[in-house]
């Protein structure tokens, strides 16, 4: 099966598999005290060109909640887009682990948060009856497959700093965003004012594992303890670290993310002429959103699974991965054209 | 480095590495809806000879807390040994995630819980001022490297049933226990009255991943939701399932666990004649506990790391793994004999 | 000072003070095992004409959270109006105590939830990635001083039942609603399909204390334990019970609530002719909402405090209490007319 | 009924009732912003002769958990006596609200914590696998009716400071302790190194209400927000403040606590000659602990309820209150002497 449902349907990059094999050589200290982990953390400092702290975790929800819990008390609230993964697809784990309130902000048509929208919710500071807002979480690339530009992030960051909020970036598809912008890793994270980043590995082609990257040292005080408490400290941490080492080697992530983005762009171009299809979002990363006839659902899902985003308007999401092939795109386009 | 510090210092079994490579072939559904996961769950039913439910998780704390949270409300308490991992080495994750009180029971000299000790704490049922006891958690093999016999577990299980408690088994070294007893997987779990089992994979030679095995269907109602909420549902679940498949193939787990146990026994026999060393616990699984002269700590740690269990009595733990070699044991023994 | 800021600025009804004095006669059992408490619980069954369970608590947030936690697991979500007290004015206590997600639904212009609005959020049942919706919470009288009619509640209740949700009513001003509708206590609670009710005492003229009234026996299983766990079980419970006894005696609550409602109506009528004022919500209970000139804030607050509801439109809330006097209304109206 | 079961079976001091009536005069600001509350907070500063912060709460568990949550993160642990109320009688509220682990320390025969016992548990600082100990909680007067001397508290306080722990005092019977020691309020709290105090009002003769008194300003940062979040901020706070004002007026608390203590002493002296009774703890506050024949339970409970402390040794607790009369003591003693 080749699917357009999610980039987490894909397998593991061959370079990552090799790195896992190579890391499997002997006894090493557990829980991240090993040399591989130390080496890869040092590598993060180089590629981010910043004195970051790095915590390896198992999955994306773990990365998000470690990031958020390192910056909040239980009487706090967090602002996030109403379209965000953390608001829609992580059960009540955010509340259960942090004790905090999560306030949804209406994302704009491109799935981003506008300055005005954020500003309107920066309210009631010091009012004990209101869960005090401590953090804003944005997603890069967004759930709509769009990408915040560096200056957009900077503007948001300045607003959050003015109001004493921390800025979190859910970067489960961060590599796709950087590849799309053709910039450096830090240009849309630390340098743009992000305090803490959930850096996605799994969807980028790893087997499992994400990294929490801390730019703001104020957030370093508790995070080591939270890392364990939140059930995200792997005993054999070396195997997560080694996967990231492979991703960072010669910017493998850029190659693969650029490819996935390109495949989404190709799919977009191939489908645009089709008058039964309406492309609904700009393609800036590895996703294509489109409204399609409802009677296509079944035959098309059988050909290649995809995700129904909004059933009321027949809007669906086609997601490309590191291993999506041009041929698969053209086959899929042909299958679509053959639909009645 | 070859270490006797912990079985989680060891790497991954070659058969498991092969299984990972083999599972990495194409797109499959995420979050456990794939065919590999389904196949391996079916395999669990066979090898346990029971209609068990199976949930794959990332790590041991995840397995323990998923097990416990599936059986408790936040006003409950859980009984566990004062020596248990869940009481000593999982930070406050048990409380944070379940909201429950954990009452420690004094383990006997062999690290087990006696019927009398448990009975004394079965108190205040129906008293709203007291966190109502809902579960007992025992560890198999214990933190002292000893093993509950089937009849011991049955006796404990009968007591818990009488009092309306669920019985949880923390089996991070469950395979070592089964290998030690030369019995079947179910003989000391479901058939012995265990309601839910944390089945360890990582220490047994996997890269990551454990399984929660549910014998009592009463616990199946909420566990699927808790699985996600507790941040333990892997998007690429197939890679945990595939590792377990390799472990179960021709009882690979028995071969490797038997070997680790044998190495601990060999170390015990080799050190017993040494009059400076006092073996403190019976060797029934893959650990050896011994009191050694304090001035040995430093030179011996340099040779091969080990864990100081109780500094006040100079009691240390030597842990063997699936990859411990006879030669490493004899080298270690020689190093010990060379100490002043 | 006489204030229109909130009904919790008012003191205690003389009948309630007398009841407190009378209850203070001798030693009685603590934690609600006393005869006064038992007698008043029996009285609740009479006045509600139903076999209700009753739990006395300290305050409104306590009543709401006891109600909600008795019906939910930590992986659940609760639907509530975006205008509701539980969403805006209880800090993150709802999340911290229940672990659940609270989803806000857009209230209509009258502060009520429409069937359509609720229906749209009854989604993703059985999807482990989504906090499973277990309850709907509505407020009666609403935060806008409006009142759900019995048939409106029944329609909502039928919808919740169809979808397996429990229906909670935040009745911090429940007596005002019943008085407004000139119906019986049960007509807009149990008989209308409410499963559990937070019945307000403090704002109605008690010193402290609210009651959780359980209509649906399914919710009785855990609530006794939750009552203590949520820090809401008073040792000297008799003094809360005695206050409610006074409130229920000869329907004292109806007399006082009718009076408060009437005062709000009088204020409304007196201000309606003033062309600088725009009444914004129908007056159905004891609150009046109006847009006033912004330069009135300061002089008017000095005369009698009130609450600015929505600064952007200069909408303010004037709240009447059991002790608001006609003369105070007319003085206030005169003060308003004297404003430039 | 006159009971020796608990001081919370008693009613309310007449002076407190008067103060409640007096406070019930007009509209005042809610949630503690009123003048009565401000006045009483200022009064606390005087009587404690220190710049304390004061937070009024509903009940003892609320006071304890507000105190603890103001000083802890969810990855922390708290040390407390295995006999303490917080460990035995507050359900799992401590864990649910704080997320922390509570480690029990063995109390000595007098119900106090020894320096050695505390020292042994000051372990594993900086170890992420262990819930980091942040606070020690002691009870004054203890659950055994004994009283820590100022120098004992100072010694404990010094130990906690050395190890970076905060010291909490559960003072639900704090007035009895001060009365017993004939010292000032601050001599066994702030001046002795206590960081935060749960000051009991209810058992001392109030209707409801306790105060959290903060000596260490480091704990002031979050406590205002926690106060609301923990459901302990009363809308009509004036009525708690007014009760405390009455208690503090001319040291009413000392008069009543001294009386209760004296009654316990009288009961002790009266029962000491009885050879069937063994007094088990020194009488230093308002409780008497004694072993009595088991067949006395029933007839004696019928005469005046008391509390069975430890059924295995027939140890019972007789508790005196502010309203216990000499005559009641002598009647009770006579009833005992009449027992077979």
PDB file of C-alpha atoms in Angstrom, chain C residues 19 34 89 185 256 285 324:
ATOM      1  CA  UNK C  19     -31.172  28.731  61.637  1.00  0.00           C
ATOM      2  CA  UNK C  34     -25.562  14.230  62.079  1.00  0.00           C
ATOM      3  CA  UNK C  89     -14.119  32.181  36.291  1.00  0.00           C
ATOM      4  CA  UNK C 185     -37.903  22.932  41.671  1.00  0.00           C
ATOM      5  CA  UNK C 256     -36.406  36.191  48.112  1.00  0.00           C
ATOM      6  CA  UNK C 285     -33.855  36.732  36.525  1.00  0.00           C
ATOM      7  CA  UNK C 324     -31.992  45.113  47.173  1.00  0.00           C
TER       8      UNK C 324
END
